[in-house]
PDB file of C-alpha atoms in Angstrom:
ATOM      1  CA  MET N  11      -8.041  24.001 -44.716  1.00 85.00           C
ATOM      2  CA  VAL N  12      -4.926  24.017 -42.530  1.00 89.00           C
ATOM      3  CA  ILE N  13      -5.275  27.760 -41.946  1.00 93.00           C
ATOM      4  CA  LYS N  14      -8.935  27.304 -41.013  1.00 94.00           C
ATOM      5  CA  VAL N  15      -8.015  24.578 -38.525  1.00 95.00           C
ATOM      6  CA  ILE N  16      -5.406  26.809 -36.895  1.00 96.00           C
ATOM      7  CA  ILE N  17      -7.894  29.692 -36.695  1.00 96.00           C
ATOM      8  CA  CYS N  18     -10.553  27.485 -35.105  1.00 97.00           C
ATOM      9  CA  LEU N  19      -8.145  25.932 -32.617  1.00 97.00           C
ATOM     10  CA  ALA N  20      -6.860  29.359 -31.593  1.00 97.00           C
ATOM     11  CA  LEU N  21     -10.378  30.788 -31.378  1.00 97.00           C
ATOM     12  CA  GLY N  22     -11.488  27.909 -29.207  1.00 97.00           C
ATOM     13  CA  TYR N  23      -8.491  28.308 -26.931  1.00 97.00           C
ATOM     14  CA  VAL N  24      -9.307  31.989 -26.383  1.00 96.00           C
ATOM     15  CA  PHE N  25     -12.892  31.129 -25.465  1.00 97.00           C
ATOM     16  CA  GLY N  26     -11.711  28.301 -23.228  1.00 96.00           C
ATOM     17  CA  CYS N  27      -9.400  30.606 -21.311  1.00 94.00           C
ATOM     18  CA  PHE N  28     -12.414  32.337 -19.786  1.00 92.00           C
ATOM     19  CA  GLN N  29     -12.310  30.534 -16.432  1.00 89.00           C
ATOM     20  CA  THR N  30     -15.792  30.917 -14.986  1.00 91.00           C
ATOM     21  CA  GLY N  31     -14.854  29.343 -11.656  1.00 88.00           C
ATOM     22  CA  PHE N  32     -11.767  31.464 -11.217  1.00 86.00           C
ATOM     23  CA  PHE N  33     -13.474  34.760 -12.088  1.00 90.00           C
ATOM     24  CA  TYR N  34     -16.632  33.984 -10.131  1.00 86.00           C
ATOM     25  CA  GLY N  35     -14.631  33.046  -7.054  1.00 87.00           C
ATOM     26  CA  LYS N  36     -12.431  36.131  -7.285  1.00 86.00           C
ATOM     27  CA  LEU N  37     -15.121  38.692  -8.109  1.00 85.00           C
ATOM     28  CA  ILE N  38     -17.987  37.420  -5.951  1.00 87.00           C
ATOM     29  CA  HIS N  39     -16.235  35.726  -3.030  1.00 84.00           C
ATOM     30  CA  GLY N  40     -12.718  37.119  -3.164  1.00 87.00           C
ATOM     31  CA  VAL N  41     -11.132  33.666  -3.260  1.00 85.00           C
ATOM     32  CA  ASP N  42      -9.188  31.584  -5.740  1.00 86.00           C
ATOM     33  CA  VAL N  43     -11.015  28.239  -5.815  1.00 86.00           C
ATOM     34  CA  ARG N  44      -7.764  26.566  -6.838  1.00 86.00           C
ATOM     35  CA  ASN N  45      -6.508  27.137  -3.291  1.00 86.00           C
ATOM     36  CA  TYR N  46      -9.234  24.876  -1.902  1.00 84.00           C
ATOM     37  CA  GLY N  47     -10.378  21.294  -2.236  1.00 79.00           C
ATOM     38  CA  SER N  48      -8.920  19.545  -5.252  1.00 76.00           C
ATOM     39  CA  GLY N  49      -7.152  22.700  -6.444  1.00 78.00           C
ATOM     40  CA  ASN N  50      -9.224  22.600  -9.619  1.00 82.00           C
ATOM     41  CA  ALA N  51     -10.918  25.610 -11.228  1.00 79.00           C
ATOM     42  CA  GLY N  52     -13.895  23.682 -12.569  1.00 82.00           C
ATOM     43  CA  THR N  53     -17.497  23.025 -11.608  1.00 87.00           C
ATOM     44  CA  THR N  54     -17.093  20.275  -9.027  1.00 84.00           C
ATOM     45  CA  ASN N  55     -14.466  21.987  -6.920  1.00 85.00           C
ATOM     46  CA  THR N  56     -16.359  25.281  -7.113  1.00 88.00           C
ATOM     47  CA  LEU N  57     -19.519  23.526  -5.976  1.00 87.00           C
ATOM     48  CA  ARG N  58     -17.708  21.909  -3.059  1.00 84.00           C
ATOM     49  CA  THR N  59     -15.949  25.146  -2.133  1.00 85.00           C
ATOM     50  CA  LEU N  60     -18.583  27.837  -2.725  1.00 87.00           C
ATOM     51  CA  GLY N  61     -21.874  25.959  -2.819  1.00 86.00           C
ATOM     52  CA  LYS N  62     -24.548  24.857  -5.286  1.00 85.00           C
ATOM     53  CA  ARG N  63     -25.346  28.259  -6.755  1.00 90.00           C
ATOM     54  CA  ALA N  64     -21.715  28.855  -7.603  1.00 86.00           C
ATOM     55  CA  GLY N  65     -21.436  25.346  -9.014  1.00 88.00           C
ATOM     56  CA  TYR N  66     -24.396  25.832 -11.338  1.00 91.00           C
ATOM     57  CA  ILE N  67     -23.128  29.216 -12.525  1.00 92.00           C
ATOM     58  CA  VAL N  68     -19.696  27.811 -13.256  1.00 91.00           C
ATOM     59  CA  PHE N  69     -21.089  24.766 -15.047  1.00 93.00           C
ATOM     60  CA  PHE N  70     -23.262  26.804 -17.382  1.00 94.00           C
ATOM     61  CA  GLY N  71     -20.544  29.398 -17.915  1.00 94.00           C
ATOM     62  CA  ASP N  72     -18.001  26.772 -18.905  1.00 94.00           C
ATOM     63  CA  ALA N  73     -20.508  24.911 -21.075  1.00 96.00           C
ATOM     64  CA  LEU N  74     -21.738  28.029 -22.851  1.00 96.00           C
ATOM     65  CA  LYS N  75     -18.281  29.160 -23.876  1.00 96.00           C
ATOM     66  CA  ALA N  76     -18.018  25.967 -25.944  1.00 97.00           C
ATOM     67  CA  VAL N  77     -21.501  26.502 -27.371  1.00 97.00           C
ATOM     68  CA  PHE N  78     -20.783  30.095 -28.405  1.00 97.00           C
ATOM     69  CA  ALA N  79     -17.405  29.234 -29.930  1.00 97.00           C
ATOM     70  CA  VAL N  80     -18.887  26.412 -32.008  1.00 97.00           C
ATOM     71  CA  TRP N  81     -21.846  28.520 -33.131  1.00 96.00           C
ATOM     72  CA  LEU N  82     -19.490  31.312 -34.153  1.00 96.00           C
ATOM     73  CA  VAL N  83     -17.667  28.914 -36.462  1.00 96.00           C
ATOM     74  CA  ARG N  84     -20.854  27.269 -37.742  1.00 95.00           C
ATOM     75  CA  TYR N  85     -22.906  30.353 -38.492  1.00 95.00           C
ATOM     76  CA  LEU N  86     -20.431  33.189 -39.052  1.00 94.00           C
ATOM     77  CA  LEU N  87     -16.893  32.110 -39.876  1.00 92.00           C
ATOM     78  CA  PHE N  88     -17.182  28.910 -41.921  1.00 92.00           C
ATOM     79  CA  PRO N  89     -20.840  28.143 -42.658  1.00 89.00           C
ATOM     80  CA  GLY N  90     -22.129  25.879 -45.405  1.00 85.00           C
ATOM     81  CA  MET N  91     -19.027  23.710 -45.798  1.00 87.00           C
ATOM     82  CA  GLY N  92     -20.750  20.410 -45.028  1.00 83.00           C
ATOM     83  CA  ASP N  93     -18.511  17.839 -43.387  1.00 86.00           C
ATOM     84  CA  ALA N  94     -15.643  20.341 -43.283  1.00 92.00           C
ATOM     85  CA  THR N  95     -17.684  22.676 -41.089  1.00 93.00           C
ATOM     86  CA  LYS N  96     -18.368  19.806 -38.685  1.00 94.00           C
ATOM     87  CA  ILE N  97     -14.642  19.124 -38.468  1.00 96.00           C
ATOM     88  CA  LEU N  98     -13.895  22.791 -37.841  1.00 97.00           C
ATOM     89  CA  GLU N  99     -16.558  22.927 -35.125  1.00 96.00           C
ATOM     90  CA  THR N 100     -14.938  19.944 -33.420  1.00 97.00           C
ATOM     91  CA  VAL N 101     -11.472  21.494 -33.676  1.00 97.00           C
ATOM     92  CA  THR N 102     -12.877  24.684 -32.153  1.00 97.00           C
ATOM     93  CA  ALA N 103     -14.366  22.768 -29.239  1.00 97.00           C
ATOM     94  CA  LEU N 104     -11.071  20.963 -28.771  1.00 97.00           C
ATOM     95  CA  GLY N 105      -9.436  24.370 -28.472  1.00 97.00           C
ATOM     96  CA  VAL N 106     -12.028  25.392 -25.881  1.00 97.00           C
ATOM     97  CA  VAL N 107     -11.220  22.370 -23.724  1.00 97.00           C
ATOM     98  CA  LEU N 108      -7.488  22.999 -24.083  1.00 97.00           C
ATOM     99  CA  GLY N 109      -7.975  26.623 -23.050  1.00 96.00           C
ATOM    100  CA  HIS N 110     -10.126  25.582 -20.122  1.00 95.00           C
ATOM    101  CA  ASN N 111      -7.693  22.935 -18.941  1.00 94.00           C
ATOM    102  CA  TYR N 112      -4.506  24.901 -19.588  1.00 95.00           C
ATOM    103  CA  PRO N 113      -5.121  28.687 -19.470  1.00 93.00           C
ATOM    104  CA  PHE N 114      -1.849  30.483 -20.137  1.00 92.00           C
ATOM    105  CA  TYR N 115      -2.483  33.306 -17.645  1.00 89.00           C
ATOM    106  CA  MET N 116      -3.142  30.867 -14.781  1.00 88.00           C
ATOM    107  CA  ASN N 117       0.129  28.987 -15.196  1.00 88.00           C
ATOM    108  CA  PHE N 118      -1.801  26.426 -17.276  1.00 88.00           C
ATOM    109  CA  LYS N 119      -3.721  25.288 -14.210  1.00 86.00           C
ATOM    110  CA  GLY N 120      -7.403  25.227 -15.101  1.00 86.00           C
ATOM    111  CA  GLY N 121     -10.226  22.713 -14.968  1.00 88.00           C
ATOM    112  CA  LYS N 122     -10.857  19.240 -16.339  1.00 92.00           C
ATOM    113  CA  GLY N 123     -12.955  20.190 -19.340  1.00 92.00           C
ATOM    114  CA  ILE N 124     -16.120  18.196 -18.633  1.00 95.00           C
ATOM    115  CA  ALA N 125     -18.565  21.115 -18.685  1.00 95.00           C
ATOM    116  CA  ALA N 126     -16.911  22.477 -21.832  1.00 96.00           C
ATOM    117  CA  THR N 127     -17.129  19.047 -23.449  1.00 97.00           C
ATOM    118  CA  GLY N 128     -20.776  18.860 -22.441  1.00 96.00           C
ATOM    119  CA  GLY N 129     -21.354  22.246 -24.026  1.00 96.00           C
ATOM    120  CA  PHE N 130     -19.831  20.967 -27.240  1.00 97.00           C
ATOM    121  CA  MET N 131     -22.088  17.910 -27.165  1.00 97.00           C
ATOM    122  CA  PHE N 132     -25.083  20.233 -26.908  1.00 97.00           C
ATOM    123  CA  ALA N 133     -23.871  22.474 -29.725  1.00 96.00           C
ATOM    124  CA  LEU N 134     -23.010  19.495 -31.918  1.00 96.00           C
ATOM    125  CA  ASP N 135     -26.135  17.373 -31.484  1.00 95.00           C
ATOM    126  CA  ILE N 136     -28.882  17.634 -28.887  1.00 96.00           C
ATOM    127  CA  ARG N 137     -29.326  13.845 -29.029  1.00 97.00           C
ATOM    128  CA  ILE N 138     -25.764  13.312 -27.871  1.00 97.00           C
ATOM    129  CA  ALA N 139     -26.187  15.888 -25.109  1.00 97.00           C
ATOM    130  CA  LEU N 140     -29.408  14.257 -23.845  1.00 97.00           C
ATOM    131  CA  ILE N 141     -27.895  10.786 -23.786  1.00 97.00           C
ATOM    132  CA  ALA N 142     -24.818  12.098 -21.978  1.00 97.00           C
ATOM    133  CA  ALA N 143     -26.969  13.942 -19.436  1.00 97.00           C
ATOM    134  CA  ILE N 144     -29.069  10.849 -18.734  1.00 97.00           C
ATOM    135  CA  VAL N 145     -26.029   8.578 -18.404  1.00 97.00           C
ATOM    136  CA  PHE N 146     -24.294  11.053 -16.110  1.00 96.00           C
ATOM    137  CA  ALA N 147     -27.386  11.484 -13.931  1.00 96.00           C
ATOM    138  CA  VAL N 148     -27.966   7.742 -13.577  1.00 97.00           C
ATOM    139  CA  ILE N 149     -24.333   7.066 -12.666  1.00 96.00           C
ATOM    140  CA  PHE N 150     -24.041  10.031 -10.327  1.00 93.00           C
ATOM    141  CA  PHE N 151     -27.234   9.352  -8.387  1.00 93.00           C
ATOM    142  CA  THR N 152     -26.303   5.671  -8.174  1.00 94.00           C
ATOM    143  CA  THR N 153     -22.683   6.065  -7.095  1.00 93.00           C
ATOM    144  CA  ARG N 154     -22.535   9.722  -5.912  1.00 91.00           C
ATOM    145  CA  TYR N 155     -19.229  10.032  -7.776  1.00 92.00           C
ATOM    146  CA  VAL N 156     -18.976  12.989 -10.170  1.00 92.00           C
ATOM    147  CA  SER N 157     -15.752  11.576 -11.566  1.00 92.00           C
ATOM    148  CA  VAL N 158     -17.345   8.257 -12.560  1.00 95.00           C
ATOM    149  CA  GLY N 159     -20.140  10.027 -14.404  1.00 95.00           C
ATOM    150  CA  SER N 160     -17.642  12.307 -16.138  1.00 95.00           C
ATOM    151  CA  LEU N 161     -15.427   9.423 -17.199  1.00 96.00           C
ATOM    152  CA  ALA N 162     -18.430   7.477 -18.476  1.00 97.00           C
ATOM    153  CA  ILE N 163     -19.838  10.182 -20.721  1.00 97.00           C
ATOM    154  CA  THR N 164     -16.462  11.063 -22.185  1.00 97.00           C
ATOM    155  CA  ALA N 165     -15.828   7.382 -22.923  1.00 97.00           C
ATOM    156  CA  LEU N 166     -19.264   7.174 -24.529  1.00 97.00           C
ATOM    157  CA  PHE N 167     -18.730  10.271 -26.671  1.00 97.00           C
ATOM    158  CA  PRO N 168     -16.781   8.586 -29.519  1.00 97.00           C
ATOM    159  CA  VAL N 169     -19.339   5.773 -29.586  1.00 97.00           C
ATOM    160  CA  MET N 170     -22.140   8.295 -30.049  1.00 97.00           C
ATOM    161  CA  ILE N 171     -20.179   9.962 -32.858  1.00 97.00           C
ATOM    162  CA  LEU N 172     -19.989   6.593 -34.630  1.00 96.00           C
ATOM    163  CA  VAL N 173     -23.716   6.061 -34.175  1.00 96.00           C
ATOM    164  CA  PHE N 174     -24.982   9.499 -35.181  1.00 96.00           C
ATOM    165  CA  TYR N 175     -22.245  10.500 -37.644  1.00 94.00           C
ATOM    166  CA  PRO N 176     -21.172   7.320 -39.456  1.00 94.00           C
ATOM    167  CA  GLY N 177     -18.344   7.940 -41.875  1.00 92.00           C
ATOM    168  CA  GLN N 178     -17.210  11.125 -40.119  1.00 94.00           C
ATOM    169  CA  TRP N 179     -13.860   9.573 -39.306  1.00 96.00           C
ATOM    170  CA  VAL N 180     -12.032  12.835 -38.651  1.00 96.00           C
ATOM    171  CA  VAL N 181     -14.672  13.907 -36.126  1.00 96.00           C
ATOM    172  CA  PHE N 182     -14.493  10.439 -34.573  1.00 97.00           C
ATOM    173  CA  GLY N 183     -10.720  10.688 -34.291  1.00 97.00           C
ATOM    174  CA  LEU N 184     -10.989  14.104 -32.666  1.00 97.00           C
ATOM    175  CA  SER N 185     -13.621  12.781 -30.253  1.00 97.00           C
ATOM    176  CA  LEU N 186     -11.051  10.265 -29.021  1.00 97.00           C
ATOM    177  CA  ILE N 187      -8.822  13.205 -28.077  1.00 97.00           C
ATOM    178  CA  PHE N 188     -11.637  14.658 -25.938  1.00 97.00           C
ATOM    179  CA  THR N 189     -11.866  11.289 -24.178  1.00 97.00           C
ATOM    180  CA  ALA N 190      -8.107  11.001 -23.704  1.00 97.00           C
ATOM    181  CA  MET N 191      -7.827  14.527 -22.284  1.00 96.00           C
ATOM    182  CA  ALA N 192     -10.698  13.953 -19.857  1.00 96.00           C
ATOM    183  CA  TRP N 193      -9.261  10.685 -18.593  1.00 96.00           C
ATOM    184  CA  TRP N 194      -5.783  12.214 -18.291  1.00 96.00           C
ATOM    185  CA  ARG N 195      -7.143  15.110 -16.269  1.00 94.00           C
ATOM    186  CA  HIS N 196      -8.984  12.616 -14.065  1.00 94.00           C
ATOM    187  CA  ARG N 197      -5.964  10.375 -13.482  1.00 93.00           C
ATOM    188  CA  ALA N 198      -5.818  11.316  -9.782  1.00 91.00           C
ATOM    189  CA  ASN N 199      -9.534  10.566  -9.455  1.00 92.00           C
ATOM    190  CA  ILE N 200      -9.043   7.203 -11.153  1.00 95.00           C
ATOM    191  CA  GLN N 201      -6.273   6.345  -8.709  1.00 94.00           C
ATOM    192  CA  ARG N 202      -8.471   7.326  -5.754  1.00 93.00           C
ATOM    193  CA  LEU N 203     -11.329   5.249  -7.162  1.00 93.00           C
ATOM    194  CA  LEU N 204      -9.015   2.255  -7.369  1.00 94.00           C
ATOM    195  CA  ASN N 205      -7.860   2.917  -3.804  1.00 94.00           C
ATOM    196  CA  GLY N 206     -11.393   3.467  -2.526  1.00 90.00           C
ATOM    197  CA  THR N 207     -10.579   6.985  -1.341  1.00 89.00           C
ATOM    198  CA  GLU N 208     -12.414   9.082  -3.951  1.00 89.00           C
ATOM    199  CA  ASN N 209     -14.671  11.816  -2.524  1.00 84.00           C
ATOM    200  CA  ARG N 210     -18.355  11.413  -3.138  1.00 84.00           C
ATOM    201  CA  PHE N 211     -21.333  13.702  -2.742  1.00 78.00           C
ATOM    202  CA  GLU N 212     -23.326  12.388   0.165  1.00 70.00           C
ATOM    203  CA  LYS N 213     -27.115  12.470   0.091  1.00 58.00           C
ATOM    204  CA  LYS N 214     -28.773  15.065   2.267  1.00 50.00           C
ATOM    205  CA  LYS N 215     -30.384  13.630   5.344  1.00 37.00           C
TER     206      LYS N 215
END
């Protein structure tokens, strides 16, 4: 099992290293999005820097890499192993987020892993993904803070694992790591929220 875990973590990391925002910015616009705004390579900074279309493309690209990695493990590499497969899927997704957040070829300066985590939620259980999407939408359209919505759904993730997968304690434990990584990557946002200086998306007039 240890070898399988290592394989899945490494596989996920490779998938996660595909930085949609970085490649889209470089190939389509000739810019490194990390040189603008928050200096992040993820969806929100791409949206702020290059516009809505770019933001949507980056979001789906970063989400789908988690979906494809998990499906590869579920259907091709380690199918039919019951609870063990679910654990390996979660380890794979954890690797995706690590690769997204800390890509080796970008001096470990990537994104914050929210789209990739959302992709894993979708691949894991559509119910979890729908609840997360609704919670995020309600919070975002109420507060106009992407960071608050992101923090909320990642905090809710382990709770949803307990509800929909009772007894899956390893998966629950791993879900706490997703939450911890997301909140760590958002530590600057949390500080700005506390200071009242966090950027928000203003409504169009």
